[in-house]
Short mmCIF file of C-alpha atoms and ligand atoms in Angstrom, two decimals:
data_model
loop_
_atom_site.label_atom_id
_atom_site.label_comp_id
_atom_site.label_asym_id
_atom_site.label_seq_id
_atom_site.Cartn_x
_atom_site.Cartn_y
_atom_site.Cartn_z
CA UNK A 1 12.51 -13.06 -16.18
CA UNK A 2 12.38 -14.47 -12.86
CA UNK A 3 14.92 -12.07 -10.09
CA UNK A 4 14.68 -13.78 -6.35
CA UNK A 5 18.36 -14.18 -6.40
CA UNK A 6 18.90 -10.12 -7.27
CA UNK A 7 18.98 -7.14 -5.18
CA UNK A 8 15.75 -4.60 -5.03
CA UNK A 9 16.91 -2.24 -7.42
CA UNK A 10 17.81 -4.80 -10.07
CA UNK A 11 14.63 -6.63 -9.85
CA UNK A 12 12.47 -3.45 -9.54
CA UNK A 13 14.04 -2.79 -13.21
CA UNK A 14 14.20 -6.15 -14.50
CA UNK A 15 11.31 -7.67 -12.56
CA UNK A 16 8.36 -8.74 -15.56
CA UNK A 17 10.33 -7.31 -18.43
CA UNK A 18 10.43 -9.86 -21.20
CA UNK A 19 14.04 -11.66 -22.22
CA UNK A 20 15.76 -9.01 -24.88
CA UNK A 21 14.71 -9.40 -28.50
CA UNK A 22 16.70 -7.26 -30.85
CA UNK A 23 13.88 -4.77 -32.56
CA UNK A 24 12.03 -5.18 -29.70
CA UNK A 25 11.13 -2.85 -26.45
CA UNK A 26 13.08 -3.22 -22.97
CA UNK A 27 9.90 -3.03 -21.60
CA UNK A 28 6.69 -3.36 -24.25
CA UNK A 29 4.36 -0.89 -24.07
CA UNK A 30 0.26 -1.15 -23.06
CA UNK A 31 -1.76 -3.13 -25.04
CA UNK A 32 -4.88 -2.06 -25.72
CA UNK A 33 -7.91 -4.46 -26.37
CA UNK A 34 -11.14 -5.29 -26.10
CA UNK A 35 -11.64 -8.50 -28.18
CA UNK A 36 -8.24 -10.20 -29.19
CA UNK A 37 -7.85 -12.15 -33.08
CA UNK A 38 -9.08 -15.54 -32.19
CA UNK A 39 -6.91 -16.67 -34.88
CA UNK A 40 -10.14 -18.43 -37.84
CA UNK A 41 -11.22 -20.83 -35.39
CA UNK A 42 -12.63 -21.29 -32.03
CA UNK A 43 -10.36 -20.05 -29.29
CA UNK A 44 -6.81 -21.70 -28.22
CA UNK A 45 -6.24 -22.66 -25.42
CA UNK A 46 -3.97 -20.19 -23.03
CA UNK A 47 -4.17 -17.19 -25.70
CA UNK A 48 -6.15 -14.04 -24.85
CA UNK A 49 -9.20 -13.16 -25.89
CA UNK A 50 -11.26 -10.67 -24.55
CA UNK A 51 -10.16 -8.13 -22.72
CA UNK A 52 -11.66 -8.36 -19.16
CA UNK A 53 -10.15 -11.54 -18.66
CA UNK A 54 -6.56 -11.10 -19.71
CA UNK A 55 -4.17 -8.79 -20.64
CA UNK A 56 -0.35 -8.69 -21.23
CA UNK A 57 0.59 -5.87 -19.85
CA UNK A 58 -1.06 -6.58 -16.70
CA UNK A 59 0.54 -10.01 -16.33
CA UNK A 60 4.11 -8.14 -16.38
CA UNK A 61 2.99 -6.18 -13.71
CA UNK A 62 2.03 -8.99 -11.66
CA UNK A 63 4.75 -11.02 -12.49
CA UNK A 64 7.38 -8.05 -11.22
CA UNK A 65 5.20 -7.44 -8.29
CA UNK A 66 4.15 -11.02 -7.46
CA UNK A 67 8.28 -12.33 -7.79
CA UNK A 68 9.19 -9.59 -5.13
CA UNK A 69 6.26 -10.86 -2.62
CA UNK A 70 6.61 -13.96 -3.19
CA UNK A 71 3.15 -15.22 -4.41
CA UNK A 72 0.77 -14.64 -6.95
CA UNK A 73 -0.46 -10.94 -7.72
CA UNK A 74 -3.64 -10.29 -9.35
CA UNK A 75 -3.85 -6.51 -10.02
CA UNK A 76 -6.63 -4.54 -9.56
CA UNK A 77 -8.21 -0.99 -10.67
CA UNK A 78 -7.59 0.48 -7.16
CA UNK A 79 -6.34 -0.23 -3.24
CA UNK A 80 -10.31 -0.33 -2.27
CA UNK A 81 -10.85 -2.63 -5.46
CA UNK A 82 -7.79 -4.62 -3.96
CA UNK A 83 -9.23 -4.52 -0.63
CA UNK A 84 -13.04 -5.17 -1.62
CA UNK A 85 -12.33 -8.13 -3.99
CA UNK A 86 -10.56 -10.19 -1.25
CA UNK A 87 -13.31 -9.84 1.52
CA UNK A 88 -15.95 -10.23 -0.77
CA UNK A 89 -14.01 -13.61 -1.99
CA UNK A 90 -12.55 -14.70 1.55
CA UNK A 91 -16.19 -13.79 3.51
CA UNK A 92 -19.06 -15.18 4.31
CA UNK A 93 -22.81 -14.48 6.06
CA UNK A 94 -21.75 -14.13 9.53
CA UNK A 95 -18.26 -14.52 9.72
CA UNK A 96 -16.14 -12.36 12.23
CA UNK A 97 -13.71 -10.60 10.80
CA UNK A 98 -10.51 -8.19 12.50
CA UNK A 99 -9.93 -4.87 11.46
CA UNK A 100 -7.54 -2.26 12.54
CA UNK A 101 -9.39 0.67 14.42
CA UNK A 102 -6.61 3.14 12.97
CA UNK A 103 -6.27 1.50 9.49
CA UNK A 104 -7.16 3.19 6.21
CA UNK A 105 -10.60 4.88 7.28
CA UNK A 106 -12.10 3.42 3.96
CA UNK A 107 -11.70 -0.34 4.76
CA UNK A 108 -13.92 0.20 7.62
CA UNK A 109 -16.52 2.14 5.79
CA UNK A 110 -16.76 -0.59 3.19
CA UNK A 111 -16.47 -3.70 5.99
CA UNK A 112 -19.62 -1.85 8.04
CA UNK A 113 -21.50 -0.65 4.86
CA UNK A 114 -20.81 -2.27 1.97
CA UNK A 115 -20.75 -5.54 3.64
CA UNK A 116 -23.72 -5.07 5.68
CA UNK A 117 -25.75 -7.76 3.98
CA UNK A 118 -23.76 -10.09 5.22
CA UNK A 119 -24.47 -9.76 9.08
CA UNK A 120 -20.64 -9.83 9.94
CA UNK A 121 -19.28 -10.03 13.54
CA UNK A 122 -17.06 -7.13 12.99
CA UNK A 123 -13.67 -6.88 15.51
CA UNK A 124 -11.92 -4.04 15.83
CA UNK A 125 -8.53 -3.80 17.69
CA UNK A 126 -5.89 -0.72 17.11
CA UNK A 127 -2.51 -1.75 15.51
CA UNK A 128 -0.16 -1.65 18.59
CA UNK A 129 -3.16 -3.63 20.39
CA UNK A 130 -3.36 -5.16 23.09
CA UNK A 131 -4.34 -8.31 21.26
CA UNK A 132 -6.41 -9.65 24.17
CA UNK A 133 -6.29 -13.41 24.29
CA UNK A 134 -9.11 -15.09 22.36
CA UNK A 135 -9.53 -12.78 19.99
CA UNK A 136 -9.21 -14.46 17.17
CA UNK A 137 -11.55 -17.41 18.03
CA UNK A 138 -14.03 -18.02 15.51
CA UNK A 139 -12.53 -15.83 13.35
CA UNK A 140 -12.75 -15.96 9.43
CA UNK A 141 -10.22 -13.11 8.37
CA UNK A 142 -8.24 -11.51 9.93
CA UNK A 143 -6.80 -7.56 8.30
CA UNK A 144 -3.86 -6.25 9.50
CA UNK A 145 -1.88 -3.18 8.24
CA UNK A 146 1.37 -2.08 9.36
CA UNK A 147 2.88 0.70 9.48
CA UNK A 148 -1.14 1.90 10.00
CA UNK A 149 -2.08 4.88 7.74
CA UNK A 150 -2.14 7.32 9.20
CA UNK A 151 -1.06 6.40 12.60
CA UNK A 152 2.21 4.44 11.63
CA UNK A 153 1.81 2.17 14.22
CA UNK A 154 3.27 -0.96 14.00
CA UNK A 155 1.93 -4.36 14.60
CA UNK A 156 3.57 -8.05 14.72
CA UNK A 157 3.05 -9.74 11.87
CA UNK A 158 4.83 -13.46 12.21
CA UNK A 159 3.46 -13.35 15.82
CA UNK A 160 -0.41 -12.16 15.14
CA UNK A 161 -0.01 -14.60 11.56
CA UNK A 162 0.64 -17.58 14.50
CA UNK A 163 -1.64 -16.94 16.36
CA UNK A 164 -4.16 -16.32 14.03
CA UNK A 165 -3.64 -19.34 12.54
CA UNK A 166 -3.75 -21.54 15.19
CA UNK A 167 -7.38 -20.46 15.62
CA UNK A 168 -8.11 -21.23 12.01
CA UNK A 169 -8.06 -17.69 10.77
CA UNK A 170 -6.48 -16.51 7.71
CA UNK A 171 -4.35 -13.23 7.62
CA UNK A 172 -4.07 -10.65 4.66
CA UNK A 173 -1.73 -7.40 5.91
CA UNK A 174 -1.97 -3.98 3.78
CA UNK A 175 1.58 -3.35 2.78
CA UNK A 176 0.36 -0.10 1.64
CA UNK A 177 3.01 1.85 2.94
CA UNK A 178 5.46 -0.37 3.46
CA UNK A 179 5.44 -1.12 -0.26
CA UNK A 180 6.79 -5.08 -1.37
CA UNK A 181 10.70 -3.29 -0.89
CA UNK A 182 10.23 -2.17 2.41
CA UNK A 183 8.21 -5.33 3.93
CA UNK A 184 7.10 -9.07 2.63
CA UNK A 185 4.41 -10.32 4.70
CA UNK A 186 3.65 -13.47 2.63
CA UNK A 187 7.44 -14.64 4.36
CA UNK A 188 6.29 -13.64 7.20
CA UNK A 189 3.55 -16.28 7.69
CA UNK A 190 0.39 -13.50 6.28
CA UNK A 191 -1.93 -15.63 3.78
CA UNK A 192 -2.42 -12.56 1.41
CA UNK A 193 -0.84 -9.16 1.08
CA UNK A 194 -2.60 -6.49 -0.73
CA UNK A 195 -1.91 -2.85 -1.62
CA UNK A 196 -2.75 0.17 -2.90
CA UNK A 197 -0.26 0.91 -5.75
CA UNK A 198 -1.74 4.55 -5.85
CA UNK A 199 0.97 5.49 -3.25
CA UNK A 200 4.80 4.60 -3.40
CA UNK A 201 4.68 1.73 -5.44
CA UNK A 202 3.34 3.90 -8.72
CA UNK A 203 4.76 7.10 -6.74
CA UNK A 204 3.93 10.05 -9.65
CA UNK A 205 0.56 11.11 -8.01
CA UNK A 206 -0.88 10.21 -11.43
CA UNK A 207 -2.03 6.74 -11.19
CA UNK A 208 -4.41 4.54 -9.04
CA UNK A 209 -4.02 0.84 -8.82
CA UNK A 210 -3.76 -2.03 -6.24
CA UNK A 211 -3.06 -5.44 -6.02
CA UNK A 212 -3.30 -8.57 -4.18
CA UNK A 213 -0.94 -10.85 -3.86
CA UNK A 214 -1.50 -14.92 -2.26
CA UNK A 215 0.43 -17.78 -1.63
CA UNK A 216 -2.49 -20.06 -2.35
CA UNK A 217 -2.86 -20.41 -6.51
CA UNK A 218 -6.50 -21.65 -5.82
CA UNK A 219 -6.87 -18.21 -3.80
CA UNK A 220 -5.29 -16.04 -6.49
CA UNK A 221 -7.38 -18.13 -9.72
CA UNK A 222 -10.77 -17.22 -7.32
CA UNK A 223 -9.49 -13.39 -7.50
CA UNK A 224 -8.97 -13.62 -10.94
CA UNK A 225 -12.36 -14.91 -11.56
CA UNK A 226 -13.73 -12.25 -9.21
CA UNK A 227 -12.34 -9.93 -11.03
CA UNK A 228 -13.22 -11.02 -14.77
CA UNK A 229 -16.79 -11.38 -13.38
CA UNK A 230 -17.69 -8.05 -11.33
CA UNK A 231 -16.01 -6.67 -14.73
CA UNK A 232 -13.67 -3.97 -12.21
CA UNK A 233 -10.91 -4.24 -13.67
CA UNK A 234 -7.57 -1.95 -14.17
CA UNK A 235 -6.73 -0.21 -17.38
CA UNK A 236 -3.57 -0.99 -19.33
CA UNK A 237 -2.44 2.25 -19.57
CA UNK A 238 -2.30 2.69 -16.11
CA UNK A 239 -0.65 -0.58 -15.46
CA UNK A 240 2.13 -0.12 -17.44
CA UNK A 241 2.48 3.42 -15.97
CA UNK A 242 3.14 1.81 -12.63
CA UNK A 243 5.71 -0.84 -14.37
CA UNK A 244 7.30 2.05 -15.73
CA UNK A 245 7.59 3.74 -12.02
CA UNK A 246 8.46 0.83 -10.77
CA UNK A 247 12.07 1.05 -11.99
CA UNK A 248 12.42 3.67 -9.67
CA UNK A 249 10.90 2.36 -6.73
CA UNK A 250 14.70 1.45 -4.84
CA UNK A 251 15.84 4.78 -5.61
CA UNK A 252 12.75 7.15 -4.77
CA UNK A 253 11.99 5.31 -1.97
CA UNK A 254 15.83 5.67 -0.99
CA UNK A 255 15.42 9.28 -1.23
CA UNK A 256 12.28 9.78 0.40
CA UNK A 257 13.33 7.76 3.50
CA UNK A 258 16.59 10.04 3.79
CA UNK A 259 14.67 12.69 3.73
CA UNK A 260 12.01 11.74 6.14
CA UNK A 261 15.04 11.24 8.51
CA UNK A 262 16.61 14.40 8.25
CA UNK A 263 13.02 16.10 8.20
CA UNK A 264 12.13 14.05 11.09
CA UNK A 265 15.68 15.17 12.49
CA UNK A 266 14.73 18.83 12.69
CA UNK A 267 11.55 18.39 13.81
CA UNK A 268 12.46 16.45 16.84
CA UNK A 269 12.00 18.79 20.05
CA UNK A 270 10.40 22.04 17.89
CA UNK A 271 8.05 23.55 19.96
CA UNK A 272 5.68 24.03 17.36
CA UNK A 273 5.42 20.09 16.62
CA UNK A 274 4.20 17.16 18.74
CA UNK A 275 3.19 14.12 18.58
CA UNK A 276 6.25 12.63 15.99
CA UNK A 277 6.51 9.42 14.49
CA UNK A 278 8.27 7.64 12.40
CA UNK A 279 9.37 3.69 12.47
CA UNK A 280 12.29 4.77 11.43
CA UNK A 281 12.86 6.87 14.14
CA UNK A 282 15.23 5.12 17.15
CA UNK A 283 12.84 6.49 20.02
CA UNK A 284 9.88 5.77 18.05
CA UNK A 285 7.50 3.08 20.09
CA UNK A 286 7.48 0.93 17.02
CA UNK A 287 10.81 1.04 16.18
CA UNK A 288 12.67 -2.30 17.47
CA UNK A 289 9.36 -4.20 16.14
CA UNK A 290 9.55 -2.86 12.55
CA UNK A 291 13.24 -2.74 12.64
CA UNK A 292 12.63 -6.46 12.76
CA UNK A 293 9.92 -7.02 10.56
CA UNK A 294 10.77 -4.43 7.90
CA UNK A 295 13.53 -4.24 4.79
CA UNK A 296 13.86 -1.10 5.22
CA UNK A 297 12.04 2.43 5.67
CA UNK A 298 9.31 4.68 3.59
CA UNK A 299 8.69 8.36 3.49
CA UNK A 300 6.01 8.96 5.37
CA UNK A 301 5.92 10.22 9.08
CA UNK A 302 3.44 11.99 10.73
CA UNK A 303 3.28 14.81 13.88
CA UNK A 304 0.90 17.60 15.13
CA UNK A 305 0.48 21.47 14.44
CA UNK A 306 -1.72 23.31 16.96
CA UNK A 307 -4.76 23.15 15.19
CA UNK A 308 -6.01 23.20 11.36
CA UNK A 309 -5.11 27.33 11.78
CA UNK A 310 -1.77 26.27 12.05
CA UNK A 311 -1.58 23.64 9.16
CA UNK A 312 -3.42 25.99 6.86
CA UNK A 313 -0.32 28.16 7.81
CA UNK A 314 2.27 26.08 7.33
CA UNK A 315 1.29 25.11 3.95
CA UNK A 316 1.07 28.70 3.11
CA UNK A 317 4.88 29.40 4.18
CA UNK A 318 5.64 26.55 2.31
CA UNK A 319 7.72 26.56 -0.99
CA UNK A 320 8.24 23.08 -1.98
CA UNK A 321 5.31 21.15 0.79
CA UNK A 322 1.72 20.99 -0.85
CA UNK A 323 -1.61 19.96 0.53
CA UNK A 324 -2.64 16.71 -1.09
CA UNK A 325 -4.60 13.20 0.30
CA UNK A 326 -2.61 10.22 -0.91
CA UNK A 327 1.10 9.64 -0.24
CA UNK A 328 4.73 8.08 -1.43
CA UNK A 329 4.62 10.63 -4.66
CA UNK A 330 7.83 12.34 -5.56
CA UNK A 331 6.11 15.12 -4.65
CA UNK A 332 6.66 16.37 -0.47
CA UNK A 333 3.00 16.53 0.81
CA UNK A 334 0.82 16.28 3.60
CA UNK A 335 -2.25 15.67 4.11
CA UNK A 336 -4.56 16.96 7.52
CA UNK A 337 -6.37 13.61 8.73
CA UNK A 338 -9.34 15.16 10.46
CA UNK A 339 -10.56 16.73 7.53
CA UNK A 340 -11.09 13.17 6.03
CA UNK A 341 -13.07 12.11 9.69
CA UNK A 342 -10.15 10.17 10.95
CA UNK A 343 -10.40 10.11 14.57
CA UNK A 344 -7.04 12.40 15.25
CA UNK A 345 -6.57 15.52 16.37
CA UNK A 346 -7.10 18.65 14.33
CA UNK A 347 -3.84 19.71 14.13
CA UNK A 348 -2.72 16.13 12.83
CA UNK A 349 -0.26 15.88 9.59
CA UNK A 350 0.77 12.96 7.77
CA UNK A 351 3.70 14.36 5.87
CA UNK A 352 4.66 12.20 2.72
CA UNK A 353 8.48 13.07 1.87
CA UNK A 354 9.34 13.46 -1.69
CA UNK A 355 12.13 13.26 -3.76
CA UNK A 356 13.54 16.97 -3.54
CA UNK A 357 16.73 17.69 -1.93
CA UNK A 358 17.01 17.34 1.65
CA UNK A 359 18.85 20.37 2.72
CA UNK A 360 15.79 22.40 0.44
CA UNK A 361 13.12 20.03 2.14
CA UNK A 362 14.72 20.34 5.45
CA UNK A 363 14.89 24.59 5.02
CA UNK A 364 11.63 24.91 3.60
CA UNK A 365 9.62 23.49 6.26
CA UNK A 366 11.37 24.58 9.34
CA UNK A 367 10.84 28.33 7.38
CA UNK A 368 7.13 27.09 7.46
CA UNK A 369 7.00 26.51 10.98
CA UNK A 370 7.97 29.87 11.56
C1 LIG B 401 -4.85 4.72 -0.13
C2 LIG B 401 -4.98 3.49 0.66
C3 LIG B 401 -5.91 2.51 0.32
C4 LIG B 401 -6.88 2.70 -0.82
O1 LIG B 401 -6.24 2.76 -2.06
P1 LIG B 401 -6.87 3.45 -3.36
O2 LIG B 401 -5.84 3.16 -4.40
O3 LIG B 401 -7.05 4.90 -3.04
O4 LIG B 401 -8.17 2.79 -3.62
C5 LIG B 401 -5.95 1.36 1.07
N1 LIG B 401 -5.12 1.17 2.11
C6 LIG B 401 -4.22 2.09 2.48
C7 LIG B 401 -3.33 1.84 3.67
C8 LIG B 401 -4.12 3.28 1.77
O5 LIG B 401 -3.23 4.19 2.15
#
């Protein structure tokens, strides 16, 4: 069922679920197989298969995820698999490429390592820039993610997408913690939008998936093929886990954003805590930019303790807040970036809000400041 014309929490629970069919399920479950019935003869044409290539449960995933981005998804085991599938297709021997310097730490392992073969020309700017003038000249791809994890800076996407484009570079934007509710680049003039579905989108902390989506069908049938062919692909089980979540996606993300905002509330000015951010925050540096750009707000925000002494504290004074990488689970967590070798302070904590009650979130952690 296609649901542009609907609000977000109609299409997160409508969006890929089949038209009703008394007996049937609102929303089938996995389908697990390796070799499909050909049917006695040699293959038909648009019928699955095998499973590598195709699978249904998948294709309702994409279809939900793809409708609210407004291109074509191809899903994929993981954000890195999302991430390493479109440079490897978009990429070529010596092409220069822009990364964010305070993006996901992993994208710029695998650009400088795993993509070392190809002798790229390898440009890195930090989100909030400057974006000195020529800098995307000669460029073949250019990576943007906003709000950065775990800096939550923000960066212009219409106006980088411009100018990128007028020097013949093409744009793909994480939307990892934005999520496809909370920001659309593909409207915004980005060529591809990819994500890991690990975090908010899937948002039980028990499931790892990403996805790309593209405006270009050529684009997304090269994915596909990439895909089928490196033989990486995502389970079924774990795709229809995330359809499943995603029913849920207006209301936890609802939640967690009111309680990043009251959380964010009583942290303002404690002496303990420095360094706060959060879009969604009016004083924030990024705010009139994303309050532009984005639909709306996440959970995550992000400040600094003393020193890892002093997170190690906090998380033992904590009741309800629990040490854990990975974000956008209904679970309250945070995670300390240094420990991981992002270049931020020791005392640096991106705090994911969960789903819990404000006024216990709220009284828990200022208890854990002490
Ligand atoms: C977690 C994350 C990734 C990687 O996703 P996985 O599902 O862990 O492979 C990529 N980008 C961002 C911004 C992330 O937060």
């Amino acid at each position: 069922m296609t649901t542009g014309e609907l609000g977000d929490g109609t299409r997160c629970v409508q969006g890929g679920h089949p038209e009703p069919v008394a007996g049937k399920p609102l929303l089938p479950g996995p389908v697990f197989a390796a070799p499909y019935h050909l049917g006695g003869s040699d293959r038909a044409a648009d019928t699955d298969f095998y499973g590598r290539a195709g699978n249904p449960t998948w294709r309702a995933l994409e279809s939900a995820i793809g409708d609210l981005e407004g291109g074509h998804c191809v899903l994929l085991p993981s954000g890195m698999a999302a991430i390493s599938t479109l440079l490897r297709a978009v990429l070529e021997p010596g092409d220069a490429v822009v990364l964010p310097t305070d993006g996901y730490y992993a994208t710029r392992q695998f650009v400088h390592d795993e993509l070392a073969e190809l002798g790229l020309d390898i440009r890195e700017i930090p989100t909030p820039g400057p974006w000195p003038d020529g800098v995307f000249d000669g460029v073949r791809l250019v990576l943007l993610e906003t709000p950065s994890n775990p800096g939550l800076d923000v960066c212009d996407i219409a106006a980088l997408a411009e100018r990128a484009h007028s020097a013949g570079a093409w744009v793909a934007v994480d939307n990892t913690t934005a999520t496809p509710l909370g920001q659309r680049p593909l409207e915004l003039g980005a060529d591809a939008v990819l994500a890991s579905d690990t975090k908010a989108l899937s948002g039980h902390s028990d499931v790892l998936l990403g996805h790309v989506s593209v405006r270009d069908s050529a684009l997304a049938d090269r994915l596909v093929r990439a895909r089928t062919l490196s033989g990486a692909i995502p389970g079924p089980f774990e795709s229809w886990l995330a359809h499943r979540s995603m029913g849920t996606l207006d209301l936890r993300l609802a939640r967690q954003a009111e309680n990043a905002a009251a959380l964010v509330d009583a942290l303002r000015g404690h002496p303990a805590v420095s360094g706060l951010r959060w879009p969604g925050m009016p004083e924030d540096p990024s705010h009139e930019l994303a309050r532009r750009q984005m639909r709306r707000w996440g959970g995550v925000f992000r400040f600094e303790l003393a020193d890892a002494r002093a997170v190690e504290e906090f998380l033992r004074r904590s009741r309800l807040v629990v040490g854990a990488t990975s974000f956008g689970g209904v679970h309250s967590t945070i995670d300390r970036r240094a420990q991981w070798g992002d270049p931020v302070p020791e005392g640096f904590v991106r705090f994911s809000a969960g789903c819990e009650d404000s006024a216990d979130l709220v009284a828990d952690v200022v208890n854990a400041l002490g």
